[in-house]
Short mmCIF file of C-alpha atoms in Angstrom, two decimals:
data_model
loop_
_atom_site.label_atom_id
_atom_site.label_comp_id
_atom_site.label_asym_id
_atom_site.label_seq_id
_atom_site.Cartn_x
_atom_site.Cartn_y
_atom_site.Cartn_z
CA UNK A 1 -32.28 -0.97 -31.67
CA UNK A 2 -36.18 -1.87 -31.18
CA UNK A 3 -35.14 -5.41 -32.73
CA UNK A 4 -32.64 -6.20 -29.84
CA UNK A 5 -34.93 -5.35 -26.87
CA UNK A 6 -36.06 -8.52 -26.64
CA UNK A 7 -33.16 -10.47 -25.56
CA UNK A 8 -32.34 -8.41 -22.34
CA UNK A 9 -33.43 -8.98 -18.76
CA UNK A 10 -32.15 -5.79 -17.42
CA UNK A 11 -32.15 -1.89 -19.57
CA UNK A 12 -30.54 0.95 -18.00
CA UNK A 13 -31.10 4.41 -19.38
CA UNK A 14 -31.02 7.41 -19.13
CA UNK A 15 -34.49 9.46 -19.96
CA UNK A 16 -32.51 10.50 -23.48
CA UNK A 17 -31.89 7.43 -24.02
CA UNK A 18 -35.31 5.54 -23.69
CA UNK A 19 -36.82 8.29 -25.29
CA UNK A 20 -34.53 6.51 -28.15
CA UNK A 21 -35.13 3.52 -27.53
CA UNK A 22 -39.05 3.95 -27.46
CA UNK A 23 -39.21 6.54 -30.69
CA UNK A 24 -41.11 9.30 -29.05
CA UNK A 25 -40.23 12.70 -27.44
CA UNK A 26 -42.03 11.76 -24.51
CA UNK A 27 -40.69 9.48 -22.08
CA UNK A 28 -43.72 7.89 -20.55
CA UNK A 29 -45.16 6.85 -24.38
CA UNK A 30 -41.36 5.88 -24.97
CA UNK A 31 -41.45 3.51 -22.17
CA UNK A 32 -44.40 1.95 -22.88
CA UNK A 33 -43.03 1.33 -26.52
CA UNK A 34 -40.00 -0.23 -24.90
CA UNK A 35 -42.74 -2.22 -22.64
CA UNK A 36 -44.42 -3.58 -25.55
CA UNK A 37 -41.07 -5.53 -27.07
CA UNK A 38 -39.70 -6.61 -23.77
CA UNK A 39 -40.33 -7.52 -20.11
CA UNK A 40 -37.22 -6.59 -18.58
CA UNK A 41 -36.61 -4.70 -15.71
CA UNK A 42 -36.25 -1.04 -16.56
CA UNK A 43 -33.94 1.35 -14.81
CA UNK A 44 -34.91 4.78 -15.40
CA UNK A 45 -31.70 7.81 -14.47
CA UNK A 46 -33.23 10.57 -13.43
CA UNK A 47 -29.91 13.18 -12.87
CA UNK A 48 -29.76 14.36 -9.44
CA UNK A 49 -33.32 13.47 -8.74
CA UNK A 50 -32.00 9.49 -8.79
CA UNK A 51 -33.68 6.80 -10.58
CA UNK A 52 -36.52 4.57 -10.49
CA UNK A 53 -37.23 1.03 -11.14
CA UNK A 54 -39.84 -0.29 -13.28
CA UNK A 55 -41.13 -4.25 -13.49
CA UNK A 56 -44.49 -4.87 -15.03
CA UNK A 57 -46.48 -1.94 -16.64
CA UNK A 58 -45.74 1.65 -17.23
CA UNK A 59 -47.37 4.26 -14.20
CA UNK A 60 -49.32 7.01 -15.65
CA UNK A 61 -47.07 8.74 -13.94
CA UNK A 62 -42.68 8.33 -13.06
CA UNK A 63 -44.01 9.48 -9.44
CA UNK A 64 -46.32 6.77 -8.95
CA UNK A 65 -43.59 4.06 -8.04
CA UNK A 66 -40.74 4.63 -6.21
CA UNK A 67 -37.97 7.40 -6.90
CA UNK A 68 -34.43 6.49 -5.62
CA UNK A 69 -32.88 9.59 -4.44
CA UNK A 70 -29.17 10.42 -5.58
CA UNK A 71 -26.06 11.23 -3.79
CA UNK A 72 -25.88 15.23 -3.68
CA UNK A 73 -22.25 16.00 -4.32
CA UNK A 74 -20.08 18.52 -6.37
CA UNK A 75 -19.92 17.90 -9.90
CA UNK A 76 -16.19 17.88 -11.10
CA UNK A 77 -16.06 15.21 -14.06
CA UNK A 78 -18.93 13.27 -15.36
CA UNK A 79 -17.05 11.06 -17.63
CA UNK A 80 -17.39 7.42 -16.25
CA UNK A 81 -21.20 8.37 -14.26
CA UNK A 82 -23.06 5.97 -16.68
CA UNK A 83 -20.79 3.19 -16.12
CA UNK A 84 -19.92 3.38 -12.55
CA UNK A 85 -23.97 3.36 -12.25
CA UNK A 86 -24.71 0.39 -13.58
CA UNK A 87 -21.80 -1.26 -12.04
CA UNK A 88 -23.19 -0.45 -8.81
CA UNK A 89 -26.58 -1.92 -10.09
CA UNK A 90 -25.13 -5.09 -10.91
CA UNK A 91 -23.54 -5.53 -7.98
CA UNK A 92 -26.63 -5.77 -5.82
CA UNK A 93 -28.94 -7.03 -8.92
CA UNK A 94 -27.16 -10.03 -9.65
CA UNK A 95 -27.07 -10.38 -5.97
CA UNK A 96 -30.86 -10.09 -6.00
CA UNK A 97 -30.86 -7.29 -3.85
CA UNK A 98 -33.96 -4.90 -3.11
CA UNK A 99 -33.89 -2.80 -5.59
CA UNK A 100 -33.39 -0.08 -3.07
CA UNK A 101 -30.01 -1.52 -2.53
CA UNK A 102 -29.46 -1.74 -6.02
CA UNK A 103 -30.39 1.90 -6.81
CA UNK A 104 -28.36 2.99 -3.58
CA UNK A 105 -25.47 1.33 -4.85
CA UNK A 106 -25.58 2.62 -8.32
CA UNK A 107 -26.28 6.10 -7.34
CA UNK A 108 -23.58 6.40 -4.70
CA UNK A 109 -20.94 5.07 -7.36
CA UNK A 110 -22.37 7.30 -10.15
CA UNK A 111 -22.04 9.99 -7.29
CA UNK A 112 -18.37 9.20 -6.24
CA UNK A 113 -16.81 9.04 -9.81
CA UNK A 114 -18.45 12.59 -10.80
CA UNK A 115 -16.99 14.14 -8.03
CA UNK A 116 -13.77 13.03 -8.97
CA UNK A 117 -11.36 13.74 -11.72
CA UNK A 118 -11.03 10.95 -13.16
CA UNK A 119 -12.76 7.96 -15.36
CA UNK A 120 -11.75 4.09 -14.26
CA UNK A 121 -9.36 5.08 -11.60
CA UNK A 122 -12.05 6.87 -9.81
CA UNK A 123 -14.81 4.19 -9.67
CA UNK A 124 -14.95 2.68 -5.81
CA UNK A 125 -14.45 0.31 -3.77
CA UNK A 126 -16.93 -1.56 -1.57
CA UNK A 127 -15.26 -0.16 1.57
CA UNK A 128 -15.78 3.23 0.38
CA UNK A 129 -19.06 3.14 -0.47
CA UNK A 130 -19.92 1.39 3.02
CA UNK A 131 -17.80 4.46 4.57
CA UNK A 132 -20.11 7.11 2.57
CA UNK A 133 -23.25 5.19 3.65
CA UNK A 134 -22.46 5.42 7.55
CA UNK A 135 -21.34 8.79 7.45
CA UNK A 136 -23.19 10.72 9.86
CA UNK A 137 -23.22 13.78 7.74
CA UNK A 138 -23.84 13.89 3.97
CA UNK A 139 -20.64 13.83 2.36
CA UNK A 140 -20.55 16.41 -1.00
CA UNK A 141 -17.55 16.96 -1.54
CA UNK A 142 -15.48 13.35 -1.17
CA UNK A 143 -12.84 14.56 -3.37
CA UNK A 144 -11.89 16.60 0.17
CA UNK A 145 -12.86 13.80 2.30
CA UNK A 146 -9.64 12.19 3.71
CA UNK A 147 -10.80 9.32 5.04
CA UNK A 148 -12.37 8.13 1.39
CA UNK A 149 -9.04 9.58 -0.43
CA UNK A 150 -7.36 6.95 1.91
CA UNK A 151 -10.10 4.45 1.77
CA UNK A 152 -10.05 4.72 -2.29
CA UNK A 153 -6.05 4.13 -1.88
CA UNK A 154 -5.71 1.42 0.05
CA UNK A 155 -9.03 -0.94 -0.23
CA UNK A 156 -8.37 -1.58 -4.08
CA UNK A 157 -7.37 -4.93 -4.36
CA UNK A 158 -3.62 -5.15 -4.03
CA UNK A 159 -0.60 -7.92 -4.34
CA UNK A 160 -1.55 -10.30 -1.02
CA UNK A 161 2.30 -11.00 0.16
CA UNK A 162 3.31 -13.71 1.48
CA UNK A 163 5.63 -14.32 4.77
CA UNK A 164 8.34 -12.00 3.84
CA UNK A 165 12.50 -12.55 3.65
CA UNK A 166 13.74 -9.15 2.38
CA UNK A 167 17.57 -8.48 2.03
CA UNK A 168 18.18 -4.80 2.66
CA UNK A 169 21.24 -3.04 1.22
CA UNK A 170 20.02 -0.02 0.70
CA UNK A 171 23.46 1.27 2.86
CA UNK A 172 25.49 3.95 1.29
CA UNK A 173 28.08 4.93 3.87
CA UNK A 174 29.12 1.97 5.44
CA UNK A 175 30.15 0.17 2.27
CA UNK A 176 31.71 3.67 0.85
CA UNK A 177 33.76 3.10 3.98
CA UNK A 178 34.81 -0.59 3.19
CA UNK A 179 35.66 0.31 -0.05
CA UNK A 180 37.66 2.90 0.89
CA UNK A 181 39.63 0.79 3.34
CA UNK A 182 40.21 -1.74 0.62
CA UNK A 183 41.46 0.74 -1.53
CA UNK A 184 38.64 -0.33 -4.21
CA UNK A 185 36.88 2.43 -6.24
CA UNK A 186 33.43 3.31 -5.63
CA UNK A 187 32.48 2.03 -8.93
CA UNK A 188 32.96 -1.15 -6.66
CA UNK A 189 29.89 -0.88 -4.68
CA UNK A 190 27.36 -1.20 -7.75
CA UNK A 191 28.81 -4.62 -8.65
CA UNK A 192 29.11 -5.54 -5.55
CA UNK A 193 25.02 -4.71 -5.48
CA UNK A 194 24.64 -6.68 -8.42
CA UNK A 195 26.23 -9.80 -6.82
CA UNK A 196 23.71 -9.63 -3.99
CA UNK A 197 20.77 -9.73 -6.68
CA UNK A 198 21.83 -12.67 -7.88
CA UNK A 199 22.39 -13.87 -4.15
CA UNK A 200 18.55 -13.22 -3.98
CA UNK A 201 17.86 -15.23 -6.89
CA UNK A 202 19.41 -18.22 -5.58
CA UNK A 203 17.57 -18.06 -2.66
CA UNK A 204 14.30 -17.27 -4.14
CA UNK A 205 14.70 -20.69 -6.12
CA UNK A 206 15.76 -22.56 -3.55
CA UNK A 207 12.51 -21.52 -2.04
CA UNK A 208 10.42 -22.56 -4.51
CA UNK A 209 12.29 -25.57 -4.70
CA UNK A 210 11.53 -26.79 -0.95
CA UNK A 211 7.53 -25.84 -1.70
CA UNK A 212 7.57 -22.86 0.88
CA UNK A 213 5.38 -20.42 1.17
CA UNK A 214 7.18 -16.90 0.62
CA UNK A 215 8.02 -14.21 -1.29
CA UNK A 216 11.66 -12.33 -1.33
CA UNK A 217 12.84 -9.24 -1.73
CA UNK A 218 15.34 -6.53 -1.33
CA UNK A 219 16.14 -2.79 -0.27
CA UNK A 220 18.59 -1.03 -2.89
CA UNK A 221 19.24 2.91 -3.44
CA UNK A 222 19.53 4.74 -6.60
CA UNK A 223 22.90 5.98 -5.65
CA UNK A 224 24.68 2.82 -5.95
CA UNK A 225 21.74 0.31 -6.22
CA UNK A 226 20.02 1.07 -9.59
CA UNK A 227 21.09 -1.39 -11.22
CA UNK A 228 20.11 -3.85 -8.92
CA UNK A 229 16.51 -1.96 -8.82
CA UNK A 230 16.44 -1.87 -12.38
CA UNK A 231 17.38 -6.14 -12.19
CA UNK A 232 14.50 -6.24 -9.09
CA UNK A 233 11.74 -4.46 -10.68
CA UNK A 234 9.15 -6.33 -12.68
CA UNK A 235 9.71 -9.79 -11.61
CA UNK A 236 7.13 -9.94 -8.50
CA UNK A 237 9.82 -9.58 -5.37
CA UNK A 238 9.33 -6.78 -2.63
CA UNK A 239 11.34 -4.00 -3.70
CA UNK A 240 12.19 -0.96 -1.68
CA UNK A 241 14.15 2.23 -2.16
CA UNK A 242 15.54 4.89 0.37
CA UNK A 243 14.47 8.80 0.16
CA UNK A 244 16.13 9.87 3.49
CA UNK A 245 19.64 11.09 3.66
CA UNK A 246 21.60 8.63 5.96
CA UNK A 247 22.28 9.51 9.07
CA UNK A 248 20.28 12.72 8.58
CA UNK A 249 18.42 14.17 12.16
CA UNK A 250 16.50 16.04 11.96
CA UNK A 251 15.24 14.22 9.06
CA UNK A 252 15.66 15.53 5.32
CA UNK A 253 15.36 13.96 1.79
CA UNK A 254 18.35 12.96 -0.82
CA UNK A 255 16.16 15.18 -3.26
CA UNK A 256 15.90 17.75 -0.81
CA UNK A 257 11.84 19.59 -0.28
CA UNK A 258 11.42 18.32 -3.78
CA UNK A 259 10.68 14.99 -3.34
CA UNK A 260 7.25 14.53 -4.66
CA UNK A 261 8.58 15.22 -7.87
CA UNK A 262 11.27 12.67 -7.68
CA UNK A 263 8.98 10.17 -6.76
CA UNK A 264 6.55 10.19 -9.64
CA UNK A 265 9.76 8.60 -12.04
CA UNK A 266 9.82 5.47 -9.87
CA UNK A 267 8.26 2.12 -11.15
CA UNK A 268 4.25 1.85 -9.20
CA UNK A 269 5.20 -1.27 -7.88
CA UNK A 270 8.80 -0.01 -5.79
CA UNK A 271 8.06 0.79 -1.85
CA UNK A 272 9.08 4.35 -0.73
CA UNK A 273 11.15 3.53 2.25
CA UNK A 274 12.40 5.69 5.25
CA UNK A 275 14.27 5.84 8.44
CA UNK A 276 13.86 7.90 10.64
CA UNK A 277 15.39 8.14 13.88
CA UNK A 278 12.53 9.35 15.85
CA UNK A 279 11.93 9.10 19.67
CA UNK A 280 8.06 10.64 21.08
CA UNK A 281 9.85 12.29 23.89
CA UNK A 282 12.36 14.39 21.47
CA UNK A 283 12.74 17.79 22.12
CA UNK A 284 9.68 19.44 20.80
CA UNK A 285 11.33 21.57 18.62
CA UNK A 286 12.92 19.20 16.74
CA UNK A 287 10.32 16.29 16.88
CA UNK A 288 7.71 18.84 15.51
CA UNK A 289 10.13 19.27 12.47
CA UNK A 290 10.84 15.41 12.03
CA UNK A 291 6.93 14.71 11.85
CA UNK A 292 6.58 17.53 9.50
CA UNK A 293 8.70 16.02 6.81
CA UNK A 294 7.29 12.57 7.79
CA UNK A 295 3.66 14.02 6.65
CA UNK A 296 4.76 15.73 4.12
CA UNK A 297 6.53 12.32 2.62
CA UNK A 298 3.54 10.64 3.29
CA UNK A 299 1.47 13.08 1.34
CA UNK A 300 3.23 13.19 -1.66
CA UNK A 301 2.90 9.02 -1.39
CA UNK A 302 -0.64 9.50 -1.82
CA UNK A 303 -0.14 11.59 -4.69
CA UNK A 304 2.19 9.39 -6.61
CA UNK A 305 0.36 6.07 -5.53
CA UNK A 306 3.57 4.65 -4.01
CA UNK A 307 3.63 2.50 -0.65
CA UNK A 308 5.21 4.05 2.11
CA UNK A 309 7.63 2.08 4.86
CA UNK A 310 8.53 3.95 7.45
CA UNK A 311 11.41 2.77 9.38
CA UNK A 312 11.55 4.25 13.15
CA UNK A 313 14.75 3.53 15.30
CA UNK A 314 15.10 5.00 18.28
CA UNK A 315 18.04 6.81 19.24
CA UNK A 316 20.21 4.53 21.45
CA UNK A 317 21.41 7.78 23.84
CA UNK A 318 18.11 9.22 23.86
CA UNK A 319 17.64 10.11 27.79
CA UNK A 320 14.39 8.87 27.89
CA UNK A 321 13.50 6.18 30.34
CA UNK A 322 10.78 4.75 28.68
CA UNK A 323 10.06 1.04 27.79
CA UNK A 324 7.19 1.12 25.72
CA UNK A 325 8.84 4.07 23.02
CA UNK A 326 8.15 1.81 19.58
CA UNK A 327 4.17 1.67 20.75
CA UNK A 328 3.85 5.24 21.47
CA UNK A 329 6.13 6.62 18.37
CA UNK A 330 3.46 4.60 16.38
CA UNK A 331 0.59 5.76 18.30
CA UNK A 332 1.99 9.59 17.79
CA UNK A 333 2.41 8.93 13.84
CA UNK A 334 -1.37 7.79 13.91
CA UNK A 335 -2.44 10.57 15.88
CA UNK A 336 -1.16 12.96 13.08
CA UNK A 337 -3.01 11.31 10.12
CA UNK A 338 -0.08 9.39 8.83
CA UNK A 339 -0.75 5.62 7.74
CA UNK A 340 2.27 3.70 6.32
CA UNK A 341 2.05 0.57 4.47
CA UNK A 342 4.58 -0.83 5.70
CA UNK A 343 6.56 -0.43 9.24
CA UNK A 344 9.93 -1.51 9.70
CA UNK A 345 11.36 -1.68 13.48
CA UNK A 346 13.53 -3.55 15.78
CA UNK A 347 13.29 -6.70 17.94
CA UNK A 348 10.17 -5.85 20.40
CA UNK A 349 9.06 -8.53 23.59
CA UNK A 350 6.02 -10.59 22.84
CA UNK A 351 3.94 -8.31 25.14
CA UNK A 352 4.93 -5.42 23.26
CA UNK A 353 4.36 -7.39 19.75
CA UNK A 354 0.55 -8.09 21.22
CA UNK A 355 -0.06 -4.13 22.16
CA UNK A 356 1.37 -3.65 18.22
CA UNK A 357 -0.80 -6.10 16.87
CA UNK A 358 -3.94 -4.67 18.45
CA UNK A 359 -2.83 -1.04 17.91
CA UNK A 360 -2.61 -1.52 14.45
CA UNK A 361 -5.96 -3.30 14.07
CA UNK A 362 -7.41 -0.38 15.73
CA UNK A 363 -6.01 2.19 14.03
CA UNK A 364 -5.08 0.92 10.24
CA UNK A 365 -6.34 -2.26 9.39
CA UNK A 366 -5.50 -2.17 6.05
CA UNK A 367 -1.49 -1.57 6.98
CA UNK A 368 0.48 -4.43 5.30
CA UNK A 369 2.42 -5.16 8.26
CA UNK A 370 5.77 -4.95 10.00
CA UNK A 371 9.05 -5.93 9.01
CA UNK A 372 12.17 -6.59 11.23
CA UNK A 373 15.53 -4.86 10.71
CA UNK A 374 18.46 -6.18 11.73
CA UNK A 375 20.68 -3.64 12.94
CA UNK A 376 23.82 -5.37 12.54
CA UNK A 377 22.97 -7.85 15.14
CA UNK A 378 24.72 -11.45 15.18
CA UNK A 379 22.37 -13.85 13.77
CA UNK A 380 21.41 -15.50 17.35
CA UNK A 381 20.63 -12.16 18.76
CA UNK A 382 18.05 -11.71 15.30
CA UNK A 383 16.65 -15.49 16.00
CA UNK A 384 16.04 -14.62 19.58
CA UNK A 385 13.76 -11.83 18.23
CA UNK A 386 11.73 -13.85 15.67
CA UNK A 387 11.23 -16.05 18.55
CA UNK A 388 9.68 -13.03 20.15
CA UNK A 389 7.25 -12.35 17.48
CA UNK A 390 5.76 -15.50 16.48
CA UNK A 391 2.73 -14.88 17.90
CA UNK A 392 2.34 -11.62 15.98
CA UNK A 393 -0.03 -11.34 13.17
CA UNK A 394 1.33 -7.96 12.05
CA UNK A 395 5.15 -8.91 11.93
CA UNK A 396 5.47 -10.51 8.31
CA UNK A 397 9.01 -11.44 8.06
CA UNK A 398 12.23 -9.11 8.42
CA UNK A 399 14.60 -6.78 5.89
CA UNK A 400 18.19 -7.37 7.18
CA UNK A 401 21.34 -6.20 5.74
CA UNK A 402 24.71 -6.02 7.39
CA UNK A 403 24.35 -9.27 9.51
CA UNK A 404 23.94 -10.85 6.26
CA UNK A 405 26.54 -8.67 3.71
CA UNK A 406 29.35 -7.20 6.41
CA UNK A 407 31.71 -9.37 6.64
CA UNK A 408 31.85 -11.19 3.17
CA UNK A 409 31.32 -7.83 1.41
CA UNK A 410 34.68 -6.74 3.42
CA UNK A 411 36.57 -9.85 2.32
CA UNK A 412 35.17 -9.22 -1.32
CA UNK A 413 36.33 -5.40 -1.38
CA UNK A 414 39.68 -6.80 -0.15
CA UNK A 415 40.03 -9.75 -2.80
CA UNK A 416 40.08 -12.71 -0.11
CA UNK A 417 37.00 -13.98 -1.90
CA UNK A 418 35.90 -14.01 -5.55
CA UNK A 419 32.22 -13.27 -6.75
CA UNK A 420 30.78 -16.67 -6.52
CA UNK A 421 32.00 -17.10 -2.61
CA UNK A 422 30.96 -13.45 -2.04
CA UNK A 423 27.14 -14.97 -3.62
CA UNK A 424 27.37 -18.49 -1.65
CA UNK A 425 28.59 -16.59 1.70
CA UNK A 426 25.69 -14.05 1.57
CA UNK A 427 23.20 -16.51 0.54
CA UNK A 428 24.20 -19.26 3.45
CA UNK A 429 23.33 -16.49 6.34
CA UNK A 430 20.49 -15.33 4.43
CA UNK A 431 19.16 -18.99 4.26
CA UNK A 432 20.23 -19.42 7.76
CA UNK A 433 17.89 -16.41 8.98
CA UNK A 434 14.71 -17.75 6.49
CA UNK A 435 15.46 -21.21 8.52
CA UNK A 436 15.37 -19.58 11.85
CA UNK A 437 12.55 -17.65 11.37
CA UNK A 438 10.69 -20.46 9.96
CA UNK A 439 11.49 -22.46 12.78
CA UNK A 440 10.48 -19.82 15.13
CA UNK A 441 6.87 -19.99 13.43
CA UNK A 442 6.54 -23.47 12.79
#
């Protein structure tokens, strides 16, 4: 080992490990041994005392120069300390930070991984570390600490999406319905699922084709979707599947109180998404039990690493008299500690858009954004509302459905149409919306 000293401009050790490297028992006579075959800068680990830095000659004494404190938190794991240290090193050394900074950096990520249980998936982020920093109180437990659980979540670096033209049809009752009217067995609705895949596809390439800008995607369930998951998944679009029984108020899971479980089979990369019909002046009784199964959805999210999209509609008979009901539903969901990746909502004004935009920033600036739904709106109504949001910086594109599938999907179920109109029917309206909201941005 005392051969390859030399060559490095930077040793990190532990006091073990000098001791080692030096070929004594004690650590000061080890260090100067080390000194002797190389000038780097030595890092000395002290354990919970810190570390200390070393440039030129050895002190008589460690507590002659100065000792770095460490982060005082719970030990829980220390696989992973030595190497989320000097990671935190290098990132200020090769920086040429102080070496206060360095050692602050490399003892606060040494600190954060040992508290957790975990190796690689536990090192952090720059935003966490700049969170346990500027905490006004030490922080010694973080595996408790909500805000850096969230922080450690979300400020990884993730996929960077692009304006977004999603095709959502996730629906289960309405097309049971057409195909019951048609007289077609439900065996129907899968392929018909499958067709709008490929309907995706075509669009998708005619993207790429014209040089824009955008990524595509689609919401399918596992009912009568899978197979058009299973064709989705893996090939970079947005993909998103329903948890929440249709229709359901107050609101309650396909898999019933179970759905954590449920979730950790799903591919990393599909978005947990769910409507919920959900109005801030509801009854308290039974808005207290909607956002209770909203947190508790959102909590088993964290757990299984999943994105969450939470899709709010108001109720359209709902008595209340209030205009601004999309800002304060999301205001509400804030208030309780629940942070979606995603939002998916209706057509809002431009003023409204601009008190979304800045409540967001405020309150979860690492949300994703906003999509649009269409709620079965005619395709001039749904321009009228990208027109609305142009300005926004939150509102990335829009997931719409029946506008786009109703109507050929009927005349498909009732053989008026083969497969390849049914494809060339759904992807004209499609393209038509993509143009439109292009336009409306341009």
């Amino acid at each position: 080992m005392q051969r390859i000293l030399p060559r490095f401009d930077l040793i990190v050790g532990t006091e073990e490990e000098f001791q080692i490297a030096g070929g004594s028992t004690d650590l000061l006579a080890a260090l100067r041994k080390v000194r002797e075959l190389t000038a780097a800068t030595l890092v000395v680990k002290l354990g919970p005392q810190g570390c200390t830095v070393i440039h030129g000659a050895i002190p008589a004494r460690l507590e002659e120069g100065a000792i770095y404190p460490g982060v005082q938190v719970e030990v829980l794991n220390v696989l992973g300390a030595g190497d989320a240290f000097m990671s935190g090193f290098l990132s200020g050394w090769l920086k040429e930070a102080s070496d206060e900074r360095c050692c602050q950096l490399a003892n606060a990520c040494g600190g954060l991984v040992v508290s957790r249980h975990a190796c690689a998936p536990a090192m952090p982020t720059p935003a966490e570390l700049d969170y346990l920093f500027n905490s006004p109180e030490p922080i010694t437990r973080p595996d408790q600490d909500v805000a850096l659980q969230r922080l450690h979540q979300v400020s990884v670096p993730r996929k960077q999406w692009r304006q977004l033209f999603i095709f959502a049809f996730d629906h289960r009752g309405q097309l049971v319905e057409l195909a019951q009217q048609a007289g077609r067995d439900l065996r129907s609705i899968s392929q018909l699922k499958q067709l709008f895949v490929q309907a995706v596809e075509r669009v998708e390439a005619d993207l790429r084709k014209r040089g824009i800008e955008a990524d595509v995607g689609l919401l399918a369930d596992q009912r009568f979707g899978q197979d058009s998951l299973n064709a989705a998944t893996g090939r970079g679009w947005w993909v998103a599947r329903p948890v929440e029984v249709q229709g359901s108020r107050p609101l309650a899971f396909e898999h019933g109180r179970s759905i954590g479980s449920n979730l950790l089979a799903w591919p990393q990369e599909q978005i947990i998404k769910c409507l919920v019909q959900y109005h801030p002046d509801d009854e308290p009784m039974l808005r207290l039990e909607q956002e209770a199964q909203i947190k508790a959805l959102y909590d088993a999210s964290k757990v299984s690493g999943h994105e969450l999209l939470l899709e709010i509609i108001p109720p359209k008979d709902h008595p209340s008299p209030h205009p601004d009901v999309m800002l304060r539903s999301l205001k509400r969901l804030y208030n309780l500690g629940i942070y979606p990746a995603w939002w998916k909502i209706e057509a809002q004004s431009a003023q409204v858009w601009q008190q979304l935009d800045e409540l967001i920033q405020q309150r979860d600036p690492y949300c994703r954004g906003v999509v649009l739904l269409g709620l079965n709106a005619p395709v001039e109504d749904l321009a009228a509302g990208f027109a609305e949001a142009r300005h926004s910086r939150v509102c990335q594109g829009f997931a719409v459905g029946r506008t786009i599938f109703r109507e050929p999907s009927r005349a498909w179920m009732a053989g008026e149409i083969d497969d390849a109109t049914l494809i060339s029917r759904v992807q004209s309206t499609f393209n038509w919306l993509i143009e439109s909201w292009r336009e409306s941005r341009a």
